[in-house]
Amino acid sequence: MLQTAPARRRARRIRPARSIVAAFAMAIAVGTGLLMLPISARSGEVTEFFHALFTATSAVCVTGLTVVDTATHWTPFGQVVIMLLVQLGGLGIMISAATIGLFLARKMSVASRLTAAMEAGTVRFDDVRGLARRIVLISLLIEGMTFLFLAPRFAWGYGYDLGEAAWLGLFHSVSAFNNAGFALFSDNLIGFAADPFICLPLCAAIILGGLGFPVLMQLRREFPHPLRWTMNTRIVLSATIVLLAIGTLYIGALEWTNPRTLGAYDPWARVLIAFFHSVQTRTAGFNSVDIGRMHDETWVGMDVLMYIGAGPAGTAGGIKVTTFAVLWFILLTELRGEGSVHIFGKRLSRAVHRQAISVVLLSIAGIMASTIALMLITGQGLGKVLFEAVSAFGTVGLTTGITYDLPPAAEMILVLLMFIGRLGPLTIGSAFALRDRRTLYEFPTERPAIG
């Protein structure tokens, strides 16, 4: 059947989102198959399908939640597969986001195309390969620098031989930059809680990965000229600093005297641990103390931070700090009684209002529905289940400790949450941006009572 011209245009518009979903689904399927191989498990037996699927999804969606011990269940082959899936997931997300940006640029004016091309770090509108090459190079550079800090510390500070120290440094560098949170220690990073030479390089890699590729590229070009930074760069940097500070103060204040977490360390180590876990809520997922022993009030605050996430077009998850900032400035505008939203001297498009509200409402609906389902399946309390659901949706990877004991039905819910959380905001945002349906008429205006 021949398609009409409008139908062909609609098909072209939705194809990028479908391609991204299909690519991630294919990577998860291949990863599941590889992890089910006997060579991947130390027992030499086939890993259960749901465990392999959960681990592959967690790796590709750079989450870090696990249902088996990464250090003891998987062989070096299996751990290499996980690391490669994490790398593929992190790079794929960034490249996909940038590719969609270039796709959108084709329907912009010449001036808008030039702006988009500059922000994406490419000199040609269709230079997708060049853009992908830049993304890969900057990713490998940051991972390499993190490796140079970690490997010597593992070797000289903890007595690992050079080969093992290099492997530990490489795996955790990739996991950190891609905001994955997978670790090769059974207690994650609890054994290094008070070591700034391990924790701080990981934090730096996590923060850089969470800033997003457009921000990294602009900082590389115009770091000395902040007046030239785009609204996106200013929002991401400002929100990152504010949320990191708030998270550190919040976690530190509530857990300072908890003998099962921060209270067991000296004051300087407590500050380091509080900062470290504030960084992890940006969707990284490492932990240097037992999250399950934190206070319920601490979980609630971390839920909020994990839900917000980090910057767009990067390796982090959540609704993104830009979405949260847009809603915050909309609120301030309403409180001030102003007619339009202004951010850093620029007026915000009303289309962005609708996109931000849509992403938030859809994500809240998904988290709430999943939380209720998990409570019914597992019988666990609201605090732990909500923390797990938000962690999965935000592709964070932090857990209160209930993930290991989940039944297959609950594992599948978290698998879906990780998949939707990673691709949902991206595909929804692109779908809204690609749809520009104009109507030739308007209905009469009327307003209901609000509040």
Short mmCIF file of C-alpha atoms in Angstrom, two decimals:
data_model
loop_
_atom_site.label_atom_id
_atom_site.label_comp_id
_atom_site.label_asym_id
_atom_site.label_seq_id
_atom_site.Cartn_x
_atom_site.Cartn_y
_atom_site.Cartn_z
CA MET A 1 0.00 0.00 0.00
CA LEU A 2 1.38 3.39 -0.99
CA GLN A 3 1.84 5.88 1.81
CA THR A 4 0.75 9.46 1.48
CA ALA A 5 3.31 12.21 1.93
CA PRO A 6 2.07 13.13 5.44
CA ALA A 7 2.20 9.46 6.46
CA ARG A 8 5.77 9.15 5.22
CA ARG A 9 6.74 12.26 7.15
CA ARG A 10 5.18 10.87 10.34
CA ALA A 11 7.01 7.58 9.85
CA ARG A 12 10.32 9.38 9.48
CA ARG A 13 9.64 11.35 12.62
CA ILE A 14 9.02 8.37 14.89
CA ARG A 15 11.75 6.19 13.42
CA PRO A 16 14.64 7.58 15.56
CA ALA A 17 12.84 6.80 18.83
CA ARG A 18 11.95 3.31 17.63
CA SER A 19 15.52 2.70 16.52
CA ILE A 20 16.90 3.68 19.91
CA VAL A 21 14.48 1.41 21.77
CA ALA A 22 15.26 -1.46 19.40
CA ALA A 23 19.03 -0.94 19.76
CA PHE A 24 18.89 -1.04 23.55
CA ALA A 25 16.58 -4.04 23.55
CA MET A 26 18.94 -5.88 21.20
CA ALA A 27 21.95 -5.08 23.39
CA ILE A 28 20.10 -6.40 26.44
CA ALA A 29 19.13 -9.57 24.58
CA VAL A 30 22.71 -10.23 23.46
CA GLY A 31 24.04 -9.46 26.94
CA THR A 32 21.51 -11.83 28.51
CA GLY A 33 22.61 -14.60 26.17
CA LEU A 34 26.30 -14.06 26.94
CA LEU A 35 25.71 -13.98 30.70
CA MET A 36 23.76 -17.24 30.52
CA LEU A 37 26.76 -19.05 29.06
CA PRO A 38 28.46 -21.46 31.49
CA ILE A 39 31.75 -19.63 30.94
CA SER A 40 30.22 -16.51 32.51
CA ALA A 41 29.44 -18.10 35.91
CA ARG A 42 32.02 -19.35 38.40
CA SER A 43 29.86 -22.41 39.04
CA GLY A 44 30.29 -23.43 35.41
CA GLU A 45 26.53 -23.75 35.06
CA VAL A 46 23.97 -21.78 33.09
CA THR A 47 22.83 -18.69 35.01
CA GLU A 48 19.09 -18.46 35.53
CA PHE A 49 17.38 -16.48 32.76
CA PHE A 50 15.83 -13.83 35.02
CA HIS A 51 19.15 -13.22 36.79
CA ALA A 52 20.99 -12.85 33.48
CA LEU A 53 18.27 -10.60 32.04
CA PHE A 54 18.24 -8.42 35.15
CA THR A 55 22.03 -8.04 35.14
CA ALA A 56 22.19 -7.31 31.40
CA THR A 57 19.43 -4.71 31.67
CA SER A 58 21.09 -3.13 34.68
CA ALA A 59 24.39 -2.94 32.77
CA VAL A 60 23.03 -1.61 29.46
CA CYS A 61 20.81 0.88 31.28
CA VAL A 62 23.86 1.78 33.44
CA THR A 63 21.96 1.21 36.67
CA GLY A 64 24.03 -1.09 38.89
CA LEU A 65 21.25 -2.99 40.66
CA THR A 66 22.15 -6.66 41.00
CA VAL A 67 20.42 -9.86 42.02
CA VAL A 68 23.66 -11.86 42.25
CA ASP A 69 27.06 -10.88 43.66
CA THR A 70 29.10 -9.40 40.81
CA ALA A 71 32.37 -10.31 42.55
CA THR A 72 31.63 -13.97 43.31
CA HIS A 73 28.99 -15.11 40.81
CA TRP A 74 30.59 -14.00 37.56
CA THR A 75 33.88 -15.18 36.10
CA PRO A 76 36.34 -12.68 34.63
CA PHE A 77 34.63 -13.35 31.28
CA GLY A 78 31.24 -12.49 32.74
CA GLN A 79 32.64 -9.37 34.39
CA VAL A 80 34.16 -8.26 31.08
CA VAL A 81 30.76 -8.73 29.44
CA ILE A 82 29.17 -6.56 32.14
CA MET A 83 31.82 -3.86 31.70
CA LEU A 84 31.36 -3.84 27.91
CA LEU A 85 27.58 -3.64 28.30
CA VAL A 86 28.02 -0.70 30.67
CA GLN A 87 30.33 1.04 28.20
CA LEU A 88 27.96 0.36 25.31
CA GLY A 89 25.00 1.60 27.31
CA GLY A 90 26.73 4.78 28.39
CA LEU A 91 28.12 5.64 24.98
CA GLY A 92 24.94 4.59 23.22
CA ILE A 93 22.83 6.94 25.30
CA MET A 94 25.09 9.89 24.63
CA ILE A 95 25.44 9.17 20.93
CA SER A 96 21.68 8.60 20.59
CA ALA A 97 20.88 11.89 22.31
CA ALA A 98 23.33 13.80 20.12
CA THR A 99 22.08 12.06 16.98
CA ILE A 100 18.50 13.08 17.77
CA GLY A 101 19.76 16.61 18.30
CA LEU A 102 21.26 16.61 14.81
CA PHE A 103 18.09 15.04 13.40
CA LEU A 104 16.05 17.87 14.91
CA ALA A 105 18.50 20.43 13.58
CA ARG A 106 17.49 19.56 10.03
CA LYS A 107 14.13 21.23 10.52
CA MET A 108 15.51 24.38 12.16
CA SER A 109 16.45 27.68 10.64
CA VAL A 110 20.03 28.25 9.54
CA ALA A 111 20.80 30.20 12.72
CA SER A 112 19.24 27.53 14.93
CA ARG A 113 21.14 24.81 13.09
CA LEU A 114 24.41 26.61 13.67
CA THR A 115 23.63 26.94 17.39
CA ALA A 116 22.69 23.26 17.67
CA ALA A 117 25.79 22.19 15.76
CA MET A 118 28.06 24.27 18.00
CA GLU A 119 26.46 22.94 21.17
CA ALA A 120 26.72 19.36 19.92
CA GLY A 121 30.39 19.88 19.12
CA THR A 122 30.26 19.32 15.37
CA VAL A 123 31.10 21.66 12.53
CA ARG A 124 28.69 20.08 10.05
CA PHE A 125 24.99 19.48 10.53
CA ASP A 126 25.20 15.86 9.42
CA ASP A 127 28.58 15.02 10.91
CA VAL A 128 27.15 12.28 13.12
CA ARG A 129 30.24 10.11 12.81
CA GLY A 130 32.48 12.97 13.84
CA LEU A 131 30.21 13.69 16.78
CA ALA A 132 30.24 10.05 17.85
CA ARG A 133 34.03 10.04 17.61
CA ARG A 134 34.25 13.04 19.93
CA ILE A 135 31.93 11.39 22.42
CA VAL A 136 34.02 8.23 22.44
CA LEU A 137 37.29 10.13 22.79
CA ILE A 138 36.13 12.28 25.68
CA SER A 139 34.66 9.23 27.42
CA LEU A 140 37.87 7.25 27.07
CA LEU A 141 39.91 10.26 28.22
CA ILE A 142 37.95 10.66 31.46
CA GLU A 143 37.93 6.91 32.09
CA GLY A 144 41.68 6.79 31.42
CA MET A 145 42.41 9.59 33.88
CA THR A 146 40.27 7.88 36.53
CA PHE A 147 42.13 4.63 35.87
CA LEU A 148 45.47 6.38 36.45
CA PHE A 149 44.30 7.36 39.93
CA LEU A 150 42.66 4.07 40.90
CA ALA A 151 45.06 1.40 39.63
CA PRO A 152 48.15 2.63 41.54
CA ARG A 153 46.07 3.06 44.69
CA PHE A 154 44.78 -0.51 44.49
CA ALA A 155 48.35 -1.76 43.88
CA TRP A 156 50.32 0.27 46.40
CA GLY A 157 47.65 1.01 48.97
CA TYR A 158 46.00 -2.41 49.21
CA GLY A 159 48.61 -4.87 48.02
CA TYR A 160 46.98 -6.10 44.81
CA ASP A 161 49.38 -7.30 42.13
CA LEU A 162 49.72 -5.06 39.08
CA GLY A 163 47.45 -7.10 36.83
CA GLU A 164 44.62 -7.30 39.35
CA ALA A 165 45.02 -3.64 40.32
CA ALA A 166 44.84 -2.64 36.65
CA TRP A 167 41.66 -4.69 36.16
CA LEU A 168 40.04 -3.20 39.27
CA GLY A 169 40.99 0.31 38.15
CA LEU A 170 39.68 -0.24 34.63
CA PHE A 171 36.37 -1.81 35.65
CA HIS A 172 35.54 0.81 38.28
CA SER A 173 36.62 3.68 36.01
CA VAL A 174 34.20 2.53 33.30
CA SER A 175 31.48 1.88 35.86
CA ALA A 176 31.95 5.33 37.43
CA PHE A 177 32.00 7.49 34.30
CA ASN A 178 28.96 5.68 32.93
CA ASN A 179 27.17 6.17 36.27
CA ALA A 180 26.63 2.42 36.56
CA GLY A 181 27.65 1.57 40.12
CA PHE A 182 28.80 -2.00 39.46
CA ALA A 183 31.67 -2.97 41.77
CA LEU A 184 33.96 -6.00 41.96
CA PHE A 185 33.73 -6.26 45.74
CA SER A 186 30.99 -8.16 47.58
CA ASP A 187 30.37 -5.19 49.89
CA ASN A 188 30.59 -2.72 46.98
CA LEU A 189 32.98 0.00 48.24
CA ILE A 190 32.40 -0.24 52.00
CA GLY A 191 36.01 -1.31 52.48
CA PHE A 192 37.17 2.02 50.99
CA ALA A 193 34.69 4.32 52.74
CA ALA A 194 37.35 6.50 54.39
CA ASP A 195 39.83 6.45 51.48
CA PRO A 196 39.72 9.73 49.52
CA PHE A 197 42.17 8.35 46.93
CA ILE A 198 39.52 5.84 45.85
CA CYS A 199 36.30 7.72 46.56
CA LEU A 200 37.15 11.15 45.13
CA PRO A 201 38.39 10.01 41.68
CA LEU A 202 35.22 7.93 41.37
CA CYS A 203 33.13 10.95 42.36
CA ALA A 204 34.89 13.12 39.77
CA ALA A 205 34.21 10.58 37.00
CA ILE A 206 30.57 10.23 38.06
CA ILE A 207 30.01 13.99 38.10
CA LEU A 208 31.65 14.48 34.69
CA GLY A 209 29.62 11.66 33.17
CA GLY A 210 26.46 13.12 34.67
CA LEU A 211 27.03 16.61 33.26
CA GLY A 212 26.21 15.42 29.75
CA PHE A 213 28.08 15.59 26.48
CA PRO A 214 26.83 19.05 25.36
CA VAL A 215 28.03 20.58 28.63
CA LEU A 216 31.40 18.83 28.49
CA MET A 217 31.99 19.98 24.92
CA GLN A 218 31.04 23.56 25.65
CA LEU A 219 33.24 23.67 28.75
CA ARG A 220 36.12 22.31 26.68
CA ARG A 221 35.70 25.14 24.18
CA GLU A 222 34.51 28.07 26.28
CA PHE A 223 35.34 27.41 29.93
CA PRO A 224 36.99 30.87 30.36
CA HIS A 225 33.91 32.59 28.85
CA PRO A 226 30.86 31.79 31.01
CA LEU A 227 28.80 34.53 29.35
CA ARG A 228 28.80 32.41 26.18
CA TRP A 229 27.45 29.33 27.93
CA THR A 230 24.04 28.14 26.84
CA MET A 231 21.04 28.01 29.15
CA ASN A 232 21.44 24.21 29.29
CA THR A 233 25.05 24.46 30.46
CA ARG A 234 24.26 27.06 33.10
CA ILE A 235 21.30 25.10 34.46
CA VAL A 236 23.22 21.81 34.61
CA LEU A 237 26.27 23.30 36.34
CA SER A 238 24.25 25.38 38.81
CA ALA A 239 21.86 22.57 39.69
CA THR A 240 24.70 20.08 40.03
CA ILE A 241 26.54 22.24 42.55
CA VAL A 242 23.40 23.05 44.54
CA LEU A 243 22.11 19.47 44.66
CA LEU A 244 25.52 18.04 45.60
CA ALA A 245 25.77 20.51 48.48
CA ILE A 246 22.19 19.87 49.64
CA GLY A 247 22.67 16.10 49.43
CA THR A 248 25.91 16.21 51.41
CA LEU A 249 24.40 18.34 54.15
CA TYR A 250 21.20 16.30 54.28
CA ILE A 251 22.83 12.88 54.44
CA GLY A 252 25.55 14.10 56.78
CA ALA A 253 23.10 15.73 59.20
CA LEU A 254 20.73 12.76 59.42
CA GLU A 255 23.39 10.04 59.55
CA TRP A 256 26.12 11.85 61.53
CA THR A 257 25.43 10.00 64.79
CA ASN A 258 24.10 6.76 63.30
CA PRO A 259 26.59 4.14 64.59
CA ARG A 260 25.65 1.78 61.76
CA THR A 261 26.65 4.25 59.01
CA LEU A 262 28.55 7.55 59.38
CA GLY A 263 28.74 7.41 63.17
CA ALA A 264 31.31 4.63 63.04
CA TYR A 265 33.94 6.92 61.40
CA ASP A 266 35.93 9.98 62.39
CA PRO A 267 34.53 13.44 61.45
CA TRP A 268 36.57 13.91 58.25
CA ALA A 269 35.58 10.46 57.02
CA ARG A 270 31.94 11.26 57.77
CA VAL A 271 32.12 14.32 55.54
CA LEU A 272 33.71 12.24 52.77
CA ILE A 273 31.06 9.52 53.07
CA ALA A 274 28.20 12.05 53.08
CA PHE A 275 29.61 13.73 49.95
CA PHE A 276 30.26 10.36 48.30
CA HIS A 277 26.65 9.27 48.75
CA SER A 278 25.34 12.63 47.61
CA VAL A 279 27.26 12.04 44.38
CA GLN A 280 25.86 8.51 44.09
CA THR A 281 22.29 9.80 44.14
CA ARG A 282 23.12 11.56 40.87
CA THR A 283 22.44 8.03 39.47
CA ALA A 284 25.80 6.32 40.05
CA GLY A 285 24.98 3.60 42.59
CA PHE A 286 28.20 2.85 44.49
CA ASN A 287 27.88 2.71 48.27
CA SER A 288 30.54 2.98 50.96
CA VAL A 289 28.18 2.29 53.87
CA ASP A 290 25.20 -0.06 54.15
CA ILE A 291 22.23 1.82 52.66
CA GLY A 292 19.84 -0.59 54.39
CA ARG A 293 21.04 0.68 57.79
CA MET A 294 20.32 4.32 57.06
CA HIS A 295 17.34 6.08 58.63
CA ASP A 296 14.01 6.09 56.80
CA GLU A 297 14.19 9.89 56.63
CA THR A 298 17.52 9.64 54.80
CA TRP A 299 15.95 7.30 52.24
CA VAL A 300 13.21 9.84 51.51
CA GLY A 301 15.71 12.59 50.78
CA MET A 302 17.77 10.26 48.62
CA ASP A 303 14.58 9.28 46.76
CA VAL A 304 14.14 12.91 45.74
CA LEU A 305 17.76 13.30 44.65
CA MET A 306 17.70 10.02 42.68
CA TYR A 307 14.44 11.03 41.00
CA ILE A 308 15.94 14.33 39.82
CA GLY A 309 19.13 12.71 38.52
CA ALA A 310 21.79 14.66 36.61
CA GLY A 311 22.26 16.35 33.23
CA PRO A 312 20.65 15.38 29.91
CA ALA A 313 22.52 13.74 27.02
CA GLY A 314 24.95 12.11 29.43
CA THR A 315 25.32 8.82 31.25
CA ALA A 316 23.00 9.65 34.15
CA GLY A 317 19.30 8.96 34.62
CA GLY A 318 16.37 10.52 36.45
CA ILE A 319 14.08 13.17 35.04
CA LYS A 320 17.22 15.34 34.65
CA VAL A 321 18.16 18.51 36.46
CA THR A 322 17.01 20.63 33.52
CA THR A 323 13.47 19.28 33.84
CA PHE A 324 13.48 19.98 37.57
CA ALA A 325 14.92 23.48 37.03
CA VAL A 326 12.26 24.30 34.43
CA LEU A 327 9.50 23.35 36.89
CA TRP A 328 11.22 25.33 39.65
CA PHE A 329 11.38 28.49 37.53
CA ILE A 330 7.77 27.99 36.42
CA LEU A 331 6.80 27.92 40.10
CA LEU A 332 8.80 31.09 40.83
CA THR A 333 7.16 32.81 37.87
CA GLU A 334 3.69 31.95 39.14
CA LEU A 335 4.53 33.12 42.65
CA ARG A 336 5.80 36.42 41.30
CA GLY A 337 2.79 36.85 39.00
CA GLU A 338 4.94 37.29 35.90
CA GLY A 339 3.70 36.48 32.41
CA SER A 340 6.61 34.44 31.03
CA VAL A 341 9.37 32.26 32.47
CA HIS A 342 12.90 33.67 32.33
CA ILE A 343 16.05 31.69 33.10
CA PHE A 344 19.48 33.34 33.12
CA GLY A 345 18.27 36.25 31.02
CA LYS A 346 16.50 34.10 28.42
CA ARG A 347 12.76 33.50 27.93
CA LEU A 348 11.70 29.87 28.15
CA SER A 349 9.59 28.44 25.33
CA ARG A 350 6.09 27.40 26.41
CA ALA A 351 6.57 24.08 24.59
CA VAL A 352 9.26 23.24 27.15
CA HIS A 353 6.70 23.75 29.95
CA ARG A 354 4.51 21.00 28.51
CA GLN A 355 7.43 18.67 27.94
CA ALA A 356 8.69 19.02 31.51
CA ILE A 357 5.25 18.52 33.04
CA SER A 358 4.60 15.49 30.81
CA VAL A 359 7.89 13.82 31.74
CA VAL A 360 7.30 14.38 35.46
CA LEU A 361 3.70 13.16 35.48
CA LEU A 362 4.47 10.07 33.42
CA SER A 363 7.49 9.17 35.54
CA ILE A 364 5.59 9.62 38.81
CA ALA A 365 2.79 7.42 37.47
CA GLY A 366 5.27 4.70 36.52
CA ILE A 367 7.06 4.80 39.88
CA MET A 368 3.85 4.76 41.90
CA ALA A 369 2.32 1.89 39.90
CA SER A 370 5.53 -0.12 40.21
CA THR A 371 5.82 0.60 43.94
CA ILE A 372 2.30 -0.66 44.59
CA ALA A 373 2.92 -3.78 42.51
CA LEU A 374 6.22 -4.49 44.30
CA MET A 375 4.58 -4.09 47.70
CA LEU A 376 1.86 -6.57 46.73
CA ILE A 377 4.39 -9.09 45.37
CA THR A 378 7.09 -8.84 48.03
CA GLY A 379 5.21 -7.84 51.18
CA GLN A 380 7.96 -5.30 51.93
CA GLY A 381 7.25 -1.90 53.50
CA LEU A 382 6.78 1.33 51.56
CA GLY A 383 10.15 2.86 52.45
CA LYS A 384 12.33 0.10 51.04
CA VAL A 385 10.13 -0.64 48.01
CA LEU A 386 9.83 3.02 47.01
CA PHE A 387 13.61 3.42 47.34
CA GLU A 388 14.14 0.41 45.08
CA ALA A 389 11.63 1.64 42.49
CA VAL A 390 13.09 5.14 42.35
CA SER A 391 16.60 3.69 42.16
CA ALA A 392 15.60 1.52 39.22
CA PHE A 393 13.73 4.26 37.35
CA GLY A 394 16.53 6.75 37.95
CA THR A 395 19.07 4.09 36.84
CA VAL A 396 20.91 4.70 40.12
CA GLY A 397 21.66 1.25 41.50
CA LEU A 398 21.53 2.02 45.22
CA THR A 399 19.58 -0.56 47.21
CA THR A 400 18.39 -1.13 50.74
CA GLY A 401 19.31 -4.80 50.33
CA ILE A 402 16.02 -6.33 49.18
CA THR A 403 16.97 -6.81 45.52
CA TYR A 404 18.76 -10.12 46.12
CA ASP A 405 15.60 -11.70 47.53
CA LEU A 406 13.09 -10.53 44.94
CA PRO A 407 10.94 -13.11 43.13
CA PRO A 408 11.04 -13.22 39.30
CA ALA A 409 7.85 -11.13 38.96
CA ALA A 410 9.39 -8.33 41.03
CA GLU A 411 12.65 -8.59 39.07
CA MET A 412 10.71 -8.07 35.84
CA ILE A 413 9.05 -4.95 37.24
CA LEU A 414 12.47 -3.50 38.04
CA VAL A 415 13.74 -4.54 34.60
CA LEU A 416 10.91 -2.58 32.99
CA LEU A 417 11.53 0.38 35.28
CA MET A 418 15.23 0.45 34.38
CA PHE A 419 14.44 0.25 30.67
CA ILE A 420 11.72 2.92 30.80
CA GLY A 421 13.77 5.10 33.11
CA ARG A 422 16.71 5.07 30.74
CA LEU A 423 14.80 5.51 27.49
CA GLY A 424 11.51 7.04 28.58
CA PRO A 425 12.49 10.69 29.14
CA LEU A 426 14.71 10.63 26.04
CA THR A 427 12.17 9.11 23.68
CA ILE A 428 9.26 11.07 25.14
CA GLY A 429 11.20 14.31 24.86
CA SER A 430 12.20 13.60 21.27
CA ALA A 431 8.64 12.58 20.37
CA PHE A 432 7.26 15.86 21.70
CA ALA A 433 9.97 17.82 19.92
CA LEU A 434 9.36 16.04 16.64
CA ARG A 435 5.62 16.54 16.66
CA ASP A 436 4.58 19.97 15.47
CA ARG A 437 0.94 19.60 14.50
CA ARG A 438 -0.66 22.92 13.75
CA THR A 439 -4.41 23.44 14.02
CA LEU A 440 -6.31 25.90 11.86
CA TYR A 441 -8.78 26.76 14.57
CA GLU A 442 -8.95 27.46 18.31
CA PHE A 443 -11.61 26.67 20.92
CA PRO A 444 -13.07 29.36 23.18
CA THR A 445 -10.90 30.14 26.23
CA GLU A 446 -12.08 29.20 29.70
CA ARG A 447 -10.25 28.39 32.93
CA PRO A 448 -11.21 26.09 35.79
CA ALA A 449 -10.58 26.85 39.45
CA ILE A 450 -7.04 25.85 40.46
CA GLY A 451 -6.06 25.07 44.02
#
